[in-house]
Amino acid sequence: MSDIHANLTALKSVLEDAGSRTPPYEAVWCLGDTVGYGPDPNECVELIRTLPGLVCLIGNHDEAALGMTQLTRFNHDARAAAAWTQDVLTEESASFLKALPSETSVDNFTMAHGSPRQPVWEYILDPRTADANFGEFETDYCLVGHSHLPLIFQRSSADALAISKTVAWNQASPLSPRMILNPGSVGQPRDMDPRAAYAILDLKSKTWEARRAAYEISEVQLRMLKAGLPERQALRLVAGW
Ligand code: ZN
């Protein structure tokens, strides 16, 4: 999963959806931006750290919440949300986030929030950018987040160009070398589908299953408005942009 963005209700619904499967999931890999935008940064950190086999990366919004990045790099709303997050973040949450790596690898999977070339900030949105990044990691697969868009890029040989693959929902699709995969965003999807996005990765059968989980968006919006977070950021959750 990636880009939870302090949306506890969405995170819980994803865990419920993933947890209702047999066999249950054994590990959670979280590709960054656990906080920022949403109303529940501490609650999300607290829940995340209890999950089995957790691998968690730092994202650009996590860095902003820790004061590790210039807030001028963000637009008006993101900056306001980052400043609010800085204010409410507990010391425990901050020290958890601060200790996270910006990239890592497990088995045959490299992970980065944005891209292997520029782990925290680069967006991989098109085959050209994917191509430039296939040379930046050694494993067969790379998992990224950051764009909030479920995407899959494949390059079948070193001299072939990357192609964008259609994401197949709710079906385990075979992985084949080499791929860059993005599960989309849990807490602020931007593909016009407001449901929380994530994926189930089966290491044994080498499959990727993109999934969506509906959640009670109005609850989150209410908490955002109560907290004084930007109204536009609450409204976008319903439309999924
Ligand atoms: Zn994000």
PDB file of C-alpha atoms and ligand atoms in Angstrom:
ATOM      1  CA  MET A   1       0.000   0.000   0.000  1.00  0.00           C
ATOM      2  CA  SER A   2       0.991   3.599  -0.359  1.00  0.00           C
ATOM      3  CA  ASP A   3      -0.090   7.164   0.358  1.00  0.00           C
ATOM      4  CA  ILE A   4      -2.323   6.578   3.368  1.00  0.00           C
ATOM      5  CA  HIS A   5      -2.217  10.341   3.989  1.00  0.00           C
ATOM      6  CA  ALA A   6      -3.512  10.273   7.540  1.00  0.00           C
ATOM      7  CA  ASN A   7      -6.818   8.733   6.513  1.00  0.00           C
ATOM      8  CA  LEU A   8      -7.500   6.188   9.266  1.00  0.00           C
ATOM      9  CA  THR A   9     -10.939   5.163   7.978  1.00  0.00           C
ATOM     10  CA  ALA A  10      -9.525   4.274   4.555  1.00  0.00           C
ATOM     11  CA  LEU A  11      -6.576   2.442   6.124  1.00  0.00           C
ATOM     12  CA  LYS A  12      -8.874   0.361   8.319  1.00  0.00           C
ATOM     13  CA  SER A  13     -11.093  -0.589   5.397  1.00  0.00           C
ATOM     14  CA  VAL A  14      -8.060  -1.725   3.380  1.00  0.00           C
ATOM     15  CA  LEU A  15      -6.805  -3.852   6.277  1.00  0.00           C
ATOM     16  CA  GLU A  16     -10.273  -5.314   6.689  1.00  0.00           C
ATOM     17  CA  ASP A  17     -10.544  -6.126   2.989  1.00  0.00           C
ATOM     18  CA  ALA A  18      -7.061  -7.676   2.900  1.00  0.00           C
ATOM     19  CA  GLY A  19      -7.587  -9.440   6.229  1.00  0.00           C
ATOM     20  CA  SER A  20     -10.807 -11.125   5.141  1.00  0.00           C
ATOM     21  CA  ARG A  21      -8.965 -13.220   2.572  1.00  0.00           C
ATOM     22  CA  THR A  22      -7.651 -16.731   3.052  1.00  0.00           C
ATOM     23  CA  PRO A  23      -4.844 -17.101   3.671  1.00  0.00           C
ATOM     24  CA  PRO A  24      -4.525 -13.761   5.472  1.00  0.00           C
ATOM     25  CA  TYR A  25      -1.725 -11.379   4.546  1.00  0.00           C
ATOM     26  CA  GLU A  26       1.642 -12.027   6.198  1.00  0.00           C
ATOM     27  CA  ALA A  27       3.295  -8.677   5.735  1.00  0.00           C
ATOM     28  CA  VAL A  28       2.484  -5.062   4.962  1.00  0.00           C
ATOM     29  CA  TRP A  29       4.712  -3.000   2.713  1.00  0.00           C
ATOM     30  CA  CYS A  30       3.927   0.684   2.897  1.00  0.00           C
ATOM     31  CA  LEU A  31       5.501   2.928   0.259  1.00  0.00           C
ATOM     32  CA  GLY A  32       5.393   6.252   2.067  1.00  0.00           C
ATOM     33  CA  ASP A  33       3.257   9.323   2.758  1.00  0.00           C
ATOM     34  CA  THR A  34       1.648   7.824   5.830  1.00  0.00           C
ATOM     35  CA  VAL A  35       0.781  11.384   6.905  1.00  0.00           C
ATOM     36  CA  GLY A  36      -0.123  14.692   5.232  1.00  0.00           C
ATOM     37  CA  TYR A  37      -3.522  15.964   3.935  1.00  0.00           C
ATOM     38  CA  GLY A  38      -5.678  13.852   6.279  1.00  0.00           C
ATOM     39  CA  PRO A  39      -6.910  14.300   9.862  1.00  0.00           C
ATOM     40  CA  ASP A  40      -5.420  11.198  11.547  1.00  0.00           C
ATOM     41  CA  PRO A  41      -1.610  11.266  11.314  1.00  0.00           C
ATOM     42  CA  ASN A  42      -0.855   9.855  14.773  1.00  0.00           C
ATOM     43  CA  GLU A  43      -3.611   7.244  14.595  1.00  0.00           C
ATOM     44  CA  CYS A  44      -2.322   6.018  11.232  1.00  0.00           C
ATOM     45  CA  VAL A  45       1.265   5.789  12.491  1.00  0.00           C
ATOM     46  CA  GLU A  46       0.110   3.927  15.602  1.00  0.00           C
ATOM     47  CA  LEU A  47      -1.865   1.411  13.550  1.00  0.00           C
ATOM     48  CA  ILE A  48       0.786   0.956  10.875  1.00  0.00           C
ATOM     49  CA  ARG A  49       3.498   0.103  13.366  1.00  0.00           C
ATOM     50  CA  THR A  50       1.465  -2.790  14.779  1.00  0.00           C
ATOM     51  CA  LEU A  51       1.136  -4.523  11.393  1.00  0.00           C
ATOM     52  CA  PRO A  52       2.933  -7.816  10.707  1.00  0.00           C
ATOM     53  CA  GLY A  53       6.136  -7.853   8.671  1.00  0.00           C
ATOM     54  CA  LEU A  54       6.017  -4.103   8.243  1.00  0.00           C
ATOM     55  CA  VAL A  55       8.293  -2.467   5.702  1.00  0.00           C
ATOM     56  CA  CYS A  56       7.618   1.257   5.615  1.00  0.00           C
ATOM     57  CA  LEU A  57       9.249   4.041   3.610  1.00  0.00           C
ATOM     58  CA  ILE A  58       9.370   7.784   4.084  1.00  0.00           C
ATOM     59  CA  GLY A  59       7.519   9.964   1.553  1.00  0.00           C
ATOM     60  CA  ASN A  60       7.680  13.642   0.682  1.00  0.00           C
ATOM     61  CA  HIS A  61       4.707  14.496   2.912  1.00  0.00           C
ATOM     62  CA  ASP A  62       6.260  12.581   5.820  1.00  0.00           C
ATOM     63  CA  GLU A  63       9.436  14.610   5.319  1.00  0.00           C
ATOM     64  CA  ALA A  64       7.400  17.815   5.242  1.00  0.00           C
ATOM     65  CA  ALA A  65       5.664  16.884   8.494  1.00  0.00           C
ATOM     66  CA  LEU A  66       9.089  16.394  10.076  1.00  0.00           C
ATOM     67  CA  GLY A  67      10.354  19.753   8.865  1.00  0.00           C
ATOM     68  CA  MET A  68      12.879  17.970   6.609  1.00  0.00           C
ATOM     69  CA  THR A  69      11.735  19.750   3.468  1.00  0.00           C
ATOM     70  CA  GLN A  70      10.885  23.315   2.456  1.00  0.00           C
ATOM     71  CA  LEU A  71       7.113  23.770   2.604  1.00  0.00           C
ATOM     72  CA  THR A  72       7.447  26.123  -0.383  1.00  0.00           C
ATOM     73  CA  ARG A  73       7.800  22.992  -2.527  1.00  0.00           C
ATOM     74  CA  PHE A  74       4.103  22.322  -1.877  1.00  0.00           C
ATOM     75  CA  ASN A  75       0.975  24.005  -3.202  1.00  0.00           C
ATOM     76  CA  HIS A  76      -1.166  26.107  -0.874  1.00  0.00           C
ATOM     77  CA  ASP A  77      -3.404  23.330   0.475  1.00  0.00           C
ATOM     78  CA  ALA A  78      -0.634  20.758   0.882  1.00  0.00           C
ATOM     79  CA  ARG A  79       1.416  23.369   2.720  1.00  0.00           C
ATOM     80  CA  ALA A  80      -1.445  24.193   5.091  1.00  0.00           C
ATOM     81  CA  ALA A  81      -1.996  20.483   5.766  1.00  0.00           C
ATOM     82  CA  ALA A  82       1.736  19.936   6.315  1.00  0.00           C
ATOM     83  CA  ALA A  83       1.898  22.800   8.809  1.00  0.00           C
ATOM     84  CA  TRP A  84      -1.133  21.391  10.658  1.00  0.00           C
ATOM     85  CA  THR A  85       0.475  17.919  10.701  1.00  0.00           C
ATOM     86  CA  GLN A  86       3.713  19.360  12.101  1.00  0.00           C
ATOM     87  CA  ASP A  87       1.676  20.890  14.932  1.00  0.00           C
ATOM     88  CA  VAL A  88      -0.228  17.763  15.940  1.00  0.00           C
ATOM     89  CA  LEU A  89       2.404  15.100  15.313  1.00  0.00           C
ATOM     90  CA  THR A  90       3.442  13.456  18.579  1.00  0.00           C
ATOM     91  CA  GLU A  91       7.072  12.806  19.390  1.00  0.00           C
ATOM     92  CA  GLU A  92       6.514   9.053  19.030  1.00  0.00           C
ATOM     93  CA  SER A  93       5.004   9.461  15.569  1.00  0.00           C
ATOM     94  CA  ALA A  94       7.776  11.826  14.532  1.00  0.00           C
ATOM     95  CA  SER A  95      10.530   9.497  15.670  1.00  0.00           C
ATOM     96  CA  PHE A  96       8.895   6.553  13.910  1.00  0.00           C
ATOM     97  CA  LEU A  97       8.696   8.503  10.627  1.00  0.00           C
ATOM     98  CA  LYS A  98      12.182   9.946  10.989  1.00  0.00           C
ATOM     99  CA  ALA A  99      13.716   6.463  11.197  1.00  0.00           C
ATOM    100  CA  LEU A 100      12.159   5.277   7.907  1.00  0.00           C
ATOM    101  CA  PRO A 101      14.368   4.673   4.854  1.00  0.00           C
ATOM    102  CA  SER A 102      13.635   6.370   1.526  1.00  0.00           C
ATOM    103  CA  GLU A 103      14.205   3.155  -0.386  1.00  0.00           C
ATOM    104  CA  THR A 104      14.755  -0.488   0.363  1.00  0.00           C
ATOM    105  CA  SER A 105      14.521  -3.909  -1.214  1.00  0.00           C
ATOM    106  CA  VAL A 106      13.059  -7.236  -0.129  1.00  0.00           C
ATOM    107  CA  ASP A 107      13.582 -10.375  -2.198  1.00  0.00           C
ATOM    108  CA  ASN A 108      13.270  -9.360  -5.824  1.00  0.00           C
ATOM    109  CA  PHE A 109      11.478  -6.083  -5.086  1.00  0.00           C
ATOM    110  CA  THR A 110      12.983  -2.628  -4.867  1.00  0.00           C
ATOM    111  CA  MET A 111      10.745  -0.107  -3.136  1.00  0.00           C
ATOM    112  CA  ALA A 112      10.750   3.680  -3.245  1.00  0.00           C
ATOM    113  CA  HIS A 113       8.064   6.277  -2.600  1.00  0.00           C
ATOM    114  CA  GLY A 114       8.535   8.156  -5.873  1.00  0.00           C
ATOM    115  CA  SER A 115      11.082   6.385  -8.059  1.00  0.00           C
ATOM    116  CA  PRO A 116      14.350   4.455  -7.691  1.00  0.00           C
ATOM    117  CA  ARG A 117      16.148   7.364  -9.406  1.00  0.00           C
ATOM    118  CA  GLN A 118      14.776   9.994  -7.040  1.00  0.00           C
ATOM    119  CA  PRO A 119      13.157   8.084  -4.158  1.00  0.00           C
ATOM    120  CA  VAL A 120      11.184  10.849  -2.515  1.00  0.00           C
ATOM    121  CA  TRP A 121      10.102  13.284  -5.233  1.00  0.00           C
ATOM    122  CA  GLU A 122      10.006  11.885  -8.777  1.00  0.00           C
ATOM    123  CA  TYR A 123       6.650  10.813 -10.262  1.00  0.00           C
ATOM    124  CA  ILE A 124       6.592   7.827 -12.634  1.00  0.00           C
ATOM    125  CA  LEU A 125       3.532   8.613 -14.723  1.00  0.00           C
ATOM    126  CA  ASP A 126       4.500   7.593 -18.249  1.00  0.00           C
ATOM    127  CA  PRO A 127       6.548   4.935 -20.084  1.00  0.00           C
ATOM    128  CA  ARG A 128       9.376   7.411 -20.797  1.00  0.00           C
ATOM    129  CA  THR A 129       9.962   8.127 -17.132  1.00  0.00           C
ATOM    130  CA  ALA A 130       9.565   4.424 -16.383  1.00  0.00           C
ATOM    131  CA  ASP A 131      12.234   3.664 -19.006  1.00  0.00           C
ATOM    132  CA  ALA A 132      14.643   6.094 -17.408  1.00  0.00           C
ATOM    133  CA  ASN A 133      14.072   4.354 -14.091  1.00  0.00           C
ATOM    134  CA  PHE A 134      14.453   0.732 -15.215  1.00  0.00           C
ATOM    135  CA  GLY A 135      18.200   1.348 -15.262  1.00  0.00           C
ATOM    136  CA  GLU A 136      18.145   2.566 -11.659  1.00  0.00           C
ATOM    137  CA  PHE A 137      17.313  -0.679  -9.882  1.00  0.00           C
ATOM    138  CA  GLU A 138      18.740  -4.193 -10.020  1.00  0.00           C
ATOM    139  CA  THR A 139      15.812  -6.360  -9.005  1.00  0.00           C
ATOM    140  CA  ASP A 140      13.145  -7.601 -11.424  1.00  0.00           C
ATOM    141  CA  TYR A 141      10.450  -5.479  -9.809  1.00  0.00           C
ATOM    142  CA  CYS A 142      10.124  -2.034  -8.327  1.00  0.00           C
ATOM    143  CA  LEU A 143       7.197  -0.831  -6.233  1.00  0.00           C
ATOM    144  CA  VAL A 144       6.408   2.881  -6.060  1.00  0.00           C
ATOM    145  CA  GLY A 145       3.627   5.198  -4.886  1.00  0.00           C
ATOM    146  CA  HIS A 146       3.543   9.025  -4.865  1.00  0.00           C
ATOM    147  CA  SER A 147       1.316   9.620  -7.924  1.00  0.00           C
ATOM    148  CA  HIS A 148      -1.781   8.192  -6.186  1.00  0.00           C
ATOM    149  CA  LEU A 149      -2.540   6.374  -9.460  1.00  0.00           C
ATOM    150  CA  PRO A 150      -2.617   2.582  -9.815  1.00  0.00           C
ATOM    151  CA  LEU A 151      -0.116   1.963 -12.645  1.00  0.00           C
ATOM    152  CA  ILE A 152       1.996  -0.857 -14.070  1.00  0.00           C
ATOM    153  CA  PHE A 153       4.921  -0.401 -16.454  1.00  0.00           C
ATOM    154  CA  GLN A 154       6.688  -3.330 -18.030  1.00  0.00           C
ATOM    155  CA  ARG A 155       9.950  -3.684 -19.942  1.00  0.00           C
ATOM    156  CA  SER A 156      10.384  -7.193 -21.243  1.00  0.00           C
ATOM    157  CA  SER A 157      14.017  -6.898 -22.352  1.00  0.00           C
ATOM    158  CA  ALA A 158      16.860  -4.458 -21.858  1.00  0.00           C
ATOM    159  CA  ASP A 159      16.552  -3.072 -25.390  1.00  0.00           C
ATOM    160  CA  ALA A 160      12.741  -2.894 -25.430  1.00  0.00           C
ATOM    161  CA  LEU A 161      10.814   0.240 -24.496  1.00  0.00           C
ATOM    162  CA  ALA A 162       8.604   0.284 -21.425  1.00  0.00           C
ATOM    163  CA  ILE A 163       4.890  -0.121 -21.965  1.00  0.00           C
ATOM    164  CA  SER A 164       2.017   0.815 -19.703  1.00  0.00           C
ATOM    165  CA  LYS A 165      -0.141  -2.174 -18.741  1.00  0.00           C
ATOM    166  CA  THR A 166      -3.840  -2.031 -17.937  1.00  0.00           C
ATOM    167  CA  VAL A 167      -4.520  -2.615 -14.248  1.00  0.00           C
ATOM    168  CA  ALA A 168      -6.834  -5.615 -13.816  1.00  0.00           C
ATOM    169  CA  TRP A 169      -8.979  -5.222 -10.705  1.00  0.00           C
ATOM    170  CA  ASN A 170      -9.742  -8.046  -8.302  1.00  0.00           C
ATOM    171  CA  GLN A 171      -7.815 -10.664 -10.206  1.00  0.00           C
ATOM    172  CA  ALA A 172      -4.380 -12.028  -9.503  1.00  0.00           C
ATOM    173  CA  SER A 173      -2.311 -11.083 -12.553  1.00  0.00           C
ATOM    174  CA  PRO A 174       1.050 -12.755 -13.160  1.00  0.00           C
ATOM    175  CA  LEU A 175       4.169 -10.666 -12.690  1.00  0.00           C
ATOM    176  CA  SER A 176       6.774 -10.945 -15.384  1.00  0.00           C
ATOM    177  CA  PRO A 177      10.194  -9.298 -15.434  1.00  0.00           C
ATOM    178  CA  ARG A 178      10.680  -6.420 -15.359  1.00  0.00           C
ATOM    179  CA  MET A 179       7.970  -4.220 -13.898  1.00  0.00           C
ATOM    180  CA  ILE A 180       7.387  -0.999 -12.000  1.00  0.00           C
ATOM    181  CA  LEU A 181       4.127  -1.268 -10.074  1.00  0.00           C
ATOM    182  CA  ASN A 182       2.098   1.323  -8.191  1.00  0.00           C
ATOM    183  CA  PRO A 183      -0.791   0.156  -5.969  1.00  0.00           C
ATOM    184  CA  GLY A 184      -2.443   3.612  -5.964  1.00  0.00           C
ATOM    185  CA  SER A 185      -3.351   5.524  -2.833  1.00  0.00           C
ATOM    186  CA  VAL A 186      -5.150   4.341   0.289  1.00  0.00           C
ATOM    187  CA  GLY A 187      -6.142   7.731   1.640  1.00  0.00           C
ATOM    188  CA  GLN A 188      -6.441  10.047  -1.376  1.00  0.00           C
ATOM    189  CA  PRO A 189      -6.952   8.198  -4.699  1.00  0.00           C
ATOM    190  CA  ARG A 190      -6.591  10.371  -7.804  1.00  0.00           C
ATOM    191  CA  ASP A 191      -7.931   8.087 -10.530  1.00  0.00           C
ATOM    192  CA  MET A 192     -11.515   9.309 -10.163  1.00  0.00           C
ATOM    193  CA  ASP A 193     -12.467   6.291  -8.073  1.00  0.00           C
ATOM    194  CA  PRO A 194     -12.832   7.433  -4.461  1.00  0.00           C
ATOM    195  CA  ARG A 195     -12.408   3.973  -2.944  1.00  0.00           C
ATOM    196  CA  ALA A 196      -9.128   3.209  -1.197  1.00  0.00           C
ATOM    197  CA  ALA A 197      -6.649   1.503  -3.526  1.00  0.00           C
ATOM    198  CA  TYR A 198      -4.041  -1.126  -2.668  1.00  0.00           C
ATOM    199  CA  ALA A 199      -2.704  -4.419  -4.006  1.00  0.00           C
ATOM    200  CA  ILE A 200      -2.091  -7.939  -2.810  1.00  0.00           C
ATOM    201  CA  LEU A 201       1.324  -9.245  -3.788  1.00  0.00           C
ATOM    202  CA  ASP A 202       1.696 -13.015  -3.678  1.00  0.00           C
ATOM    203  CA  LEU A 203       5.384 -13.843  -3.564  1.00  0.00           C
ATOM    204  CA  LYS A 204       4.861 -17.563  -4.047  1.00  0.00           C
ATOM    205  CA  SER A 205       2.653 -17.498  -7.111  1.00  0.00           C
ATOM    206  CA  LYS A 206       4.232 -14.210  -8.292  1.00  0.00           C
ATOM    207  CA  THR A 207       0.988 -12.348  -8.799  1.00  0.00           C
ATOM    208  CA  TRP A 208      -0.293  -8.815  -8.230  1.00  0.00           C
ATOM    209  CA  GLU A 209      -3.949  -8.209  -7.461  1.00  0.00           C
ATOM    210  CA  ALA A 210      -5.094  -4.596  -7.541  1.00  0.00           C
ATOM    211  CA  ARG A 211      -7.998  -4.006  -5.187  1.00  0.00           C
ATOM    212  CA  ARG A 212     -10.363  -1.249  -3.964  1.00  0.00           C
ATOM    213  CA  ALA A 213     -12.037  -0.881  -0.600  1.00  0.00           C
ATOM    214  CA  ALA A 214     -14.984   1.455  -0.058  1.00  0.00           C
ATOM    215  CA  TYR A 215     -15.024   3.456   3.177  1.00  0.00           C
ATOM    216  CA  GLU A 216     -17.135   6.085   4.927  1.00  0.00           C
ATOM    217  CA  ILE A 217     -15.662   9.220   3.321  1.00  0.00           C
ATOM    218  CA  SER A 218     -18.004  11.624   5.147  1.00  0.00           C
ATOM    219  CA  GLU A 219     -16.503  10.616   8.514  1.00  0.00           C
ATOM    220  CA  VAL A 220     -13.061  11.637   7.317  1.00  0.00           C
ATOM    221  CA  GLN A 221     -14.334  14.868   5.792  1.00  0.00           C
ATOM    222  CA  LEU A 222     -15.977  15.795   9.068  1.00  0.00           C
ATOM    223  CA  ARG A 223     -12.749  15.268  10.990  1.00  0.00           C
ATOM    224  CA  MET A 224     -10.852  17.313   8.391  1.00  0.00           C
ATOM    225  CA  LEU A 225     -13.222  20.250   8.652  1.00  0.00           C
ATOM    226  CA  LYS A 226     -13.248  20.096  12.453  1.00  0.00           C
ATOM    227  CA  ALA A 227      -9.457  20.182  12.412  1.00  0.00           C
ATOM    228  CA  GLY A 228      -9.511  23.231  10.144  1.00  0.00           C
ATOM    229  CA  LEU A 229      -7.835  21.416   7.239  1.00  0.00           C
ATOM    230  CA  PRO A 230      -8.456  22.863   3.734  1.00  0.00           C
ATOM    231  CA  GLU A 231     -12.050  22.279   2.574  1.00  0.00           C
ATOM    232  CA  ARG A 232     -10.934  21.515  -0.990  1.00  0.00           C
ATOM    233  CA  GLN A 233      -8.876  18.600   0.319  1.00  0.00           C
ATOM    234  CA  ALA A 234     -11.958  17.207   2.048  1.00  0.00           C
ATOM    235  CA  LEU A 235     -14.106  17.645  -1.066  1.00  0.00           C
ATOM    236  CA  ARG A 236     -11.683  15.906  -3.431  1.00  0.00           C
ATOM    237  CA  LEU A 237     -12.000  12.624  -1.513  1.00  0.00           C
ATOM    238  CA  VAL A 238     -15.556  12.107  -2.777  1.00  0.00           C
ATOM    239  CA  ALA A 239     -14.597  12.492  -6.417  1.00  0.00           C
ATOM    240  CA  GLY A 240     -11.241  10.758  -6.212  1.00  0.00           C
ATOM    241  CA  TRP A 241      -8.947  13.385  -7.731  1.00  0.00           C
TER     242      TRP A 241
HETATM  243 ZN    ZN B   1       1.258  11.156  -1.541  1.00  0.00          ZN
END
